[in-house]
Every structure is written in C-alpha cells, then in structure tokens.
Coordinates of C-alpha atoms in Angstrom, one line a residue:
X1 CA -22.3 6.6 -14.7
X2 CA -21.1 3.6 -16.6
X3 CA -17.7 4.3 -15.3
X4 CA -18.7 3.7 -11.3
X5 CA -20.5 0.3 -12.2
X6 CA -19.2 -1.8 -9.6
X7 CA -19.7 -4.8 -11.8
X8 CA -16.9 -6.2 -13.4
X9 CA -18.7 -7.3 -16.3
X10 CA -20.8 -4.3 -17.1
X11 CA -17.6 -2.0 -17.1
X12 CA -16.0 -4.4 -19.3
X13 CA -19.1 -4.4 -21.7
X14 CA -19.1 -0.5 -21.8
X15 CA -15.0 -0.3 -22.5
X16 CA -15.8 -2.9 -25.4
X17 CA -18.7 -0.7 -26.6
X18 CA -17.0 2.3 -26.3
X19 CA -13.7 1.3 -28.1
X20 CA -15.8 -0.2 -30.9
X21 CA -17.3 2.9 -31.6
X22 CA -14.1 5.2 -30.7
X23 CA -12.6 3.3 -33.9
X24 CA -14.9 5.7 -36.0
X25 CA -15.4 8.8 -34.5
X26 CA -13.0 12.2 -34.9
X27 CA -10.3 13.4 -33.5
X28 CA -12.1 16.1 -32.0
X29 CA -14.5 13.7 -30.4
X30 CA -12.2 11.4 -29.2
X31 CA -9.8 14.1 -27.9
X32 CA -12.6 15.5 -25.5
X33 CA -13.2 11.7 -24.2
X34 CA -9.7 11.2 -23.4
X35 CA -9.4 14.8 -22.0
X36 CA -13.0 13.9 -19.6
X37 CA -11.1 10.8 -18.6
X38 CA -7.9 12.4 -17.1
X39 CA -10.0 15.5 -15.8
X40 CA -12.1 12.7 -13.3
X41 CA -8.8 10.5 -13.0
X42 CA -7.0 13.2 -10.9
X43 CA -10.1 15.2 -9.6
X44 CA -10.8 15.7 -5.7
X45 CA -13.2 12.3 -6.5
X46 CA -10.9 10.4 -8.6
X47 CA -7.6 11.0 -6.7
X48 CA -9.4 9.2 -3.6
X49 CA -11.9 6.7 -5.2
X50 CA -9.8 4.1 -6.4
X51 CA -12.7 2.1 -8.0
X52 CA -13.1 5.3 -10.2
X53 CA -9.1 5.3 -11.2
X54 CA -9.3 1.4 -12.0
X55 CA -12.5 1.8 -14.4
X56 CA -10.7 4.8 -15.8
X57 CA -7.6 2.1 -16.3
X58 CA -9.9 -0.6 -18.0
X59 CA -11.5 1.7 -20.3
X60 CA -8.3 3.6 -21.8
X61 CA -6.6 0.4 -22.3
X62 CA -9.5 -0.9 -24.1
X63 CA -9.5 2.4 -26.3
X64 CA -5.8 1.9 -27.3
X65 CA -6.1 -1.7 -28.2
X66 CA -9.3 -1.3 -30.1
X67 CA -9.5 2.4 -31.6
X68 CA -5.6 1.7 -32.0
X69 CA -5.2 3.8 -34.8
X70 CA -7.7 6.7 -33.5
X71 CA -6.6 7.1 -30.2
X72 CA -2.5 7.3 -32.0
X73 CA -4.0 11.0 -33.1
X74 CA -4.8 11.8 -30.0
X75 CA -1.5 10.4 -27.9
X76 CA -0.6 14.1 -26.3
X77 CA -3.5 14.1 -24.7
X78 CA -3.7 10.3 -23.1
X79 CA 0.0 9.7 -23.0
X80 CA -0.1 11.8 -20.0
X81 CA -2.1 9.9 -18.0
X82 CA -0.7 6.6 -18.7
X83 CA 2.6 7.7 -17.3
X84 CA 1.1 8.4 -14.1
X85 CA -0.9 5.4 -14.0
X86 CA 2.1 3.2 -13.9
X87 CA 3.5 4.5 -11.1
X88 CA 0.7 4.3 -8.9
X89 CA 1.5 2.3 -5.8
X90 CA -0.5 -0.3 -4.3
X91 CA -3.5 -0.2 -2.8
X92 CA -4.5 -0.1 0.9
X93 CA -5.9 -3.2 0.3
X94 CA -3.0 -4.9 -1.4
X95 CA -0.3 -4.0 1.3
X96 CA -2.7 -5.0 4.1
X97 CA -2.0 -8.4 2.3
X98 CA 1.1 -8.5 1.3
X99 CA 3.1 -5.4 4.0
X100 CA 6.6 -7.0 3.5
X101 CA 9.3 -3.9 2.1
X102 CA 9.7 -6.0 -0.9
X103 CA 6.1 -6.5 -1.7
X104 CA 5.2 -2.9 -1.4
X105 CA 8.2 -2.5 -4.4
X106 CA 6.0 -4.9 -6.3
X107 CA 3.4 -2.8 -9.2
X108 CA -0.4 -3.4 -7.5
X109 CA -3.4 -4.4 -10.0
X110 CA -3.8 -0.5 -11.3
X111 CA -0.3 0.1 -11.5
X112 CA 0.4 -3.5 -13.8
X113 CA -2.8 -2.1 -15.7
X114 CA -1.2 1.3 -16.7
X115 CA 2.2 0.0 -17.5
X116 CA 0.7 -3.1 -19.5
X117 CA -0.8 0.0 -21.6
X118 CA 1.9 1.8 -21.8
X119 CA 4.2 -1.0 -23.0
X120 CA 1.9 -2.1 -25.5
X121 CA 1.6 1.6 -26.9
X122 CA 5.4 1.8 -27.4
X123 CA 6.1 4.9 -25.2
X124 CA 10.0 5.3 -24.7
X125 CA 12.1 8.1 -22.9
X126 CA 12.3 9.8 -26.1
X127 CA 8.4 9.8 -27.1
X128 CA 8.2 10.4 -23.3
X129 CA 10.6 13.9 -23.8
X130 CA 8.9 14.8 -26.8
X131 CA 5.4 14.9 -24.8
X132 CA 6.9 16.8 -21.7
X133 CA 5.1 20.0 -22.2
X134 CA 2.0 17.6 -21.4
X135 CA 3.5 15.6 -19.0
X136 CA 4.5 17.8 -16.3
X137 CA 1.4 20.1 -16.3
X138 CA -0.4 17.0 -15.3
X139 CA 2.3 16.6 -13.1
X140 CA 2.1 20.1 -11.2
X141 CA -2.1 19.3 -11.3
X142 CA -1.7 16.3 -8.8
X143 CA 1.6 17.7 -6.5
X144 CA -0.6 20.3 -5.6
X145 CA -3.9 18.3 -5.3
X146 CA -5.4 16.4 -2.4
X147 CA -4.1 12.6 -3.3
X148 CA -1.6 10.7 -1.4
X149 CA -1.8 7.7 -4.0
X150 CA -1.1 10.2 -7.4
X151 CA 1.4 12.3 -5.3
X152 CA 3.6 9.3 -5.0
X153 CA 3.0 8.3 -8.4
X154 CA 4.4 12.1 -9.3
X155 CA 7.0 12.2 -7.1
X156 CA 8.2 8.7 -8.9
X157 CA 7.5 10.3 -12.6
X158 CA 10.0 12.7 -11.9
X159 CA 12.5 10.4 -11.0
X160 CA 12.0 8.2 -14.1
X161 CA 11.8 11.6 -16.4
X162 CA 15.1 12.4 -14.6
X163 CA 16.8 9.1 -14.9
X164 CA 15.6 8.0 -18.8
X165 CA 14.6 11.0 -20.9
X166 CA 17.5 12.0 -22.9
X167 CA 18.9 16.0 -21.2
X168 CA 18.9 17.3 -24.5
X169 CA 15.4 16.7 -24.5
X170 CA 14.9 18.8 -21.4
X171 CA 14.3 22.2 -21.8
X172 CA 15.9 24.7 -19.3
X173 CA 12.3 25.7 -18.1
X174 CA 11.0 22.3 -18.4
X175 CA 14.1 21.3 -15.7
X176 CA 13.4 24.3 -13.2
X177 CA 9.4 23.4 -13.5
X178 CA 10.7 19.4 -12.3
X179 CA 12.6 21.1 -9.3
X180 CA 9.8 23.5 -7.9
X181 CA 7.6 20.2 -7.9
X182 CA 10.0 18.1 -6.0
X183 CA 11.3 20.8 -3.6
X184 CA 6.9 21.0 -3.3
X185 CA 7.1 17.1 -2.7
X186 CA 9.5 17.7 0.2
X187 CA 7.0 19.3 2.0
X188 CA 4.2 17.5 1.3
X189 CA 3.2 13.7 2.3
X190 CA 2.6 10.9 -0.5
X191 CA 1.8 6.9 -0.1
X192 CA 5.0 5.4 0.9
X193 CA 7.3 8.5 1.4
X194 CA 8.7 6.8 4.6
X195 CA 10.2 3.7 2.8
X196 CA 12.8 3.2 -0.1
X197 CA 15.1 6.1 -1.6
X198 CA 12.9 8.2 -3.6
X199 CA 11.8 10.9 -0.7
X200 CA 16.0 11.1 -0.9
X201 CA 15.9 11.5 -4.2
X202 CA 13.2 13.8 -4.4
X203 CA 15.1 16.1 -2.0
X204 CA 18.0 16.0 -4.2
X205 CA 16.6 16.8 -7.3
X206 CA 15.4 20.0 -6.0
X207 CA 18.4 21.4 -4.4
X208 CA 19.9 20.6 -7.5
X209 CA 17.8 23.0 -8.5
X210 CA 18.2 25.3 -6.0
X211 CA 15.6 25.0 -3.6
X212 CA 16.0 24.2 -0.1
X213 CA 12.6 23.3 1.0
X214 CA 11.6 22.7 4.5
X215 CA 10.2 18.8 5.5
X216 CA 6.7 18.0 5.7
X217 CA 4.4 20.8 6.3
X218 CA 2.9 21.2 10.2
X219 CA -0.7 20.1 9.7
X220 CA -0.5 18.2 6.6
X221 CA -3.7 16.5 6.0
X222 CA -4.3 13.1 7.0
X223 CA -5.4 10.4 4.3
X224 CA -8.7 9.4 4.7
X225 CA -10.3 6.5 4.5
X226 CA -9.8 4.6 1.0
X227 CA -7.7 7.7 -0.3
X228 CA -5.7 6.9 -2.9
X229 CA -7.4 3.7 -3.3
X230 CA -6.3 1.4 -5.8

C-alpha cells in the first residue's frame, strides 16, 4: 500500500524505514523484497501505472544506498531491474512538455532515477555479462507483456548488451535468445519506435540472427491512457 502513496513525503519516509531495517535482515528476506518489487514493476499494473514504477524507483535506490552491503548479496536478483529502469523513456507528460527530437533523447525523471542507481552501484558491461542469465529472462517477461514504456526500454537493453558487454561473455544460447526478442520487437509497437535508429537496429540484430520478422502486427493494441507512465 505504502508503495501507491501519492505523497511524496510519505513514500520517502517508508523507503527510509524500509532501508533502515533492510540493513539487518537476511538474505532470504531481503531477496523475496527485491524479487516482490520487480514482480509489481513489470506486471499488467506496473508496466502501465507509472506512479507505481517511480515508487518502485525511490524505494530500491534507497535500499542500495542504505542496506548497501545487504542488498550487494542479493545483486542477481535487483540488478535486473535497474538495467531496465535506465532505459525507460520519458513520460507522456514530460514529452508533452518538452516534444522536440532532441528532448525526447534526453533520460526523463524515472529513467535519471535508475541510471543514478545504477551508477552508484558500480554495474559495468562485464558485471552486466556475468548477470545475463538474469537479465534477459526479465527481458523476454516485458517483450511479450502489455507495456509500451518497458518494451522500449527492452528493445534499448538489447542494444546496449549488444554494443558494451564483452562477446566472450555471450553465450551462443544467450545470443540466439537476444535475436528471437528483437525479431519479436519488430513486430510489436514500443514508446518511441517511430524516431531515432534503434527500431533499425532492432531489425538488424535479428536478421543477424536469422530471423526475418514481419513489421508491426495488424491489430496491435493501442496504448491507453497513462500506459507506460513515467
């Protein structure tokens, strides 16, 4: 309940309470927090709501600055999630605000949330490589969910796997799993598909894996009202 407060303040009271006491639980306790976090993040609820995705945001960067050394047992199973988070893209909201192309490049309030995380827990392409077997399930969760915001922020988490991890890193079944979820990106529609180079990209990365997928399914569904939220 805490986590749709619409306050401000009271969220930011529960992620301090929560992280204080985080700092002394187990491993097996804090493991199933995290794991109820990313569960709601990408649900049905979470994927549209972005109020839900944003408190989500606070409270796991509160965990890692606080329960620093707790939640460093538990990185496979948050790690994850920050990845996505930083490639969200901006709000409905935000590009009503600012539409130009070069603004909608620009990281929106959850996005500069995620990555701020991510920075500060040291994540680089090869912690990122080693954590692959969790990454891309989470991946394949949201490519085939209901989400317009967390498909583009998959379809973007590809391209960054494919661009930093090191190849040596990438298993042979790891790289065929990255091009069935692109050539499924190809046919399906994501927050800003229409601008920049990554639809392209997208494309390419799964004929290079040998799939020739078809554009945009006929009847794809339309993005309601405040999907994909923040």
């Amino acid at each position: 309940a805490s986590l749709r407060e619409r306050s401000d303040v009271a969220r930011g009271a529960y992620a301090a309470a929560a992280a204080q006491v985080a700092r002394g639980v187990s491993s097996e306790t804090l493991s199933k927090l995290v794991t109820e976090l990313k569960t709601l993040y990408i649900s049905d609820e979470g994927g549209v709501e972005g109020e839900v995705r944003m408190a989500v945001g606070e409270l796991m960067r509160e965990l890692l600055r606080v329960a620093t050394d707790a939640m460093a047992r538990v990185r496979s199973e948050w790690l994850p999630l920050l990845f996505i988070g930083k490639h969200e893209p901006r709000s409905q909201a935000e590009v009503a605000a600012a539409p130009t192309a070069a603004q909608r490049e620009e990281r929106g309030k959850l996005a500069a949330l995620w990555l701020e995380a991510y920075d500060e827990a040291g994540i680089g392409p090869s912690v990122l490589g080693l954590h692959l077997p969790e990454v891309l399930p989470m991946l394949s969760t949201i490519v085939h969910g209901p989400s317009w915001a967390l498909r583009r922020a998959a379809a973007h988490g590809l391209l960054e796997i494919q661009k930093v991890v090191p190849t040596t890193m990438v298993k042979e079944e790891q790289g065929a799993e990255m091009g069935r979820l692109a050539a499924r990106l190809v046919e399906r529609r994501w927050r800003d598909k229409e601008f920049g180079t990554a639809a392209a990209e997208i494309e390419a990365m799964a004929r290079k894996h040998g799939h020739t997928p078809k554009q945009e399914e006929a009847g794809e569904e339309q993005e309601g009202g405040g999907a994909g939220g923040p």
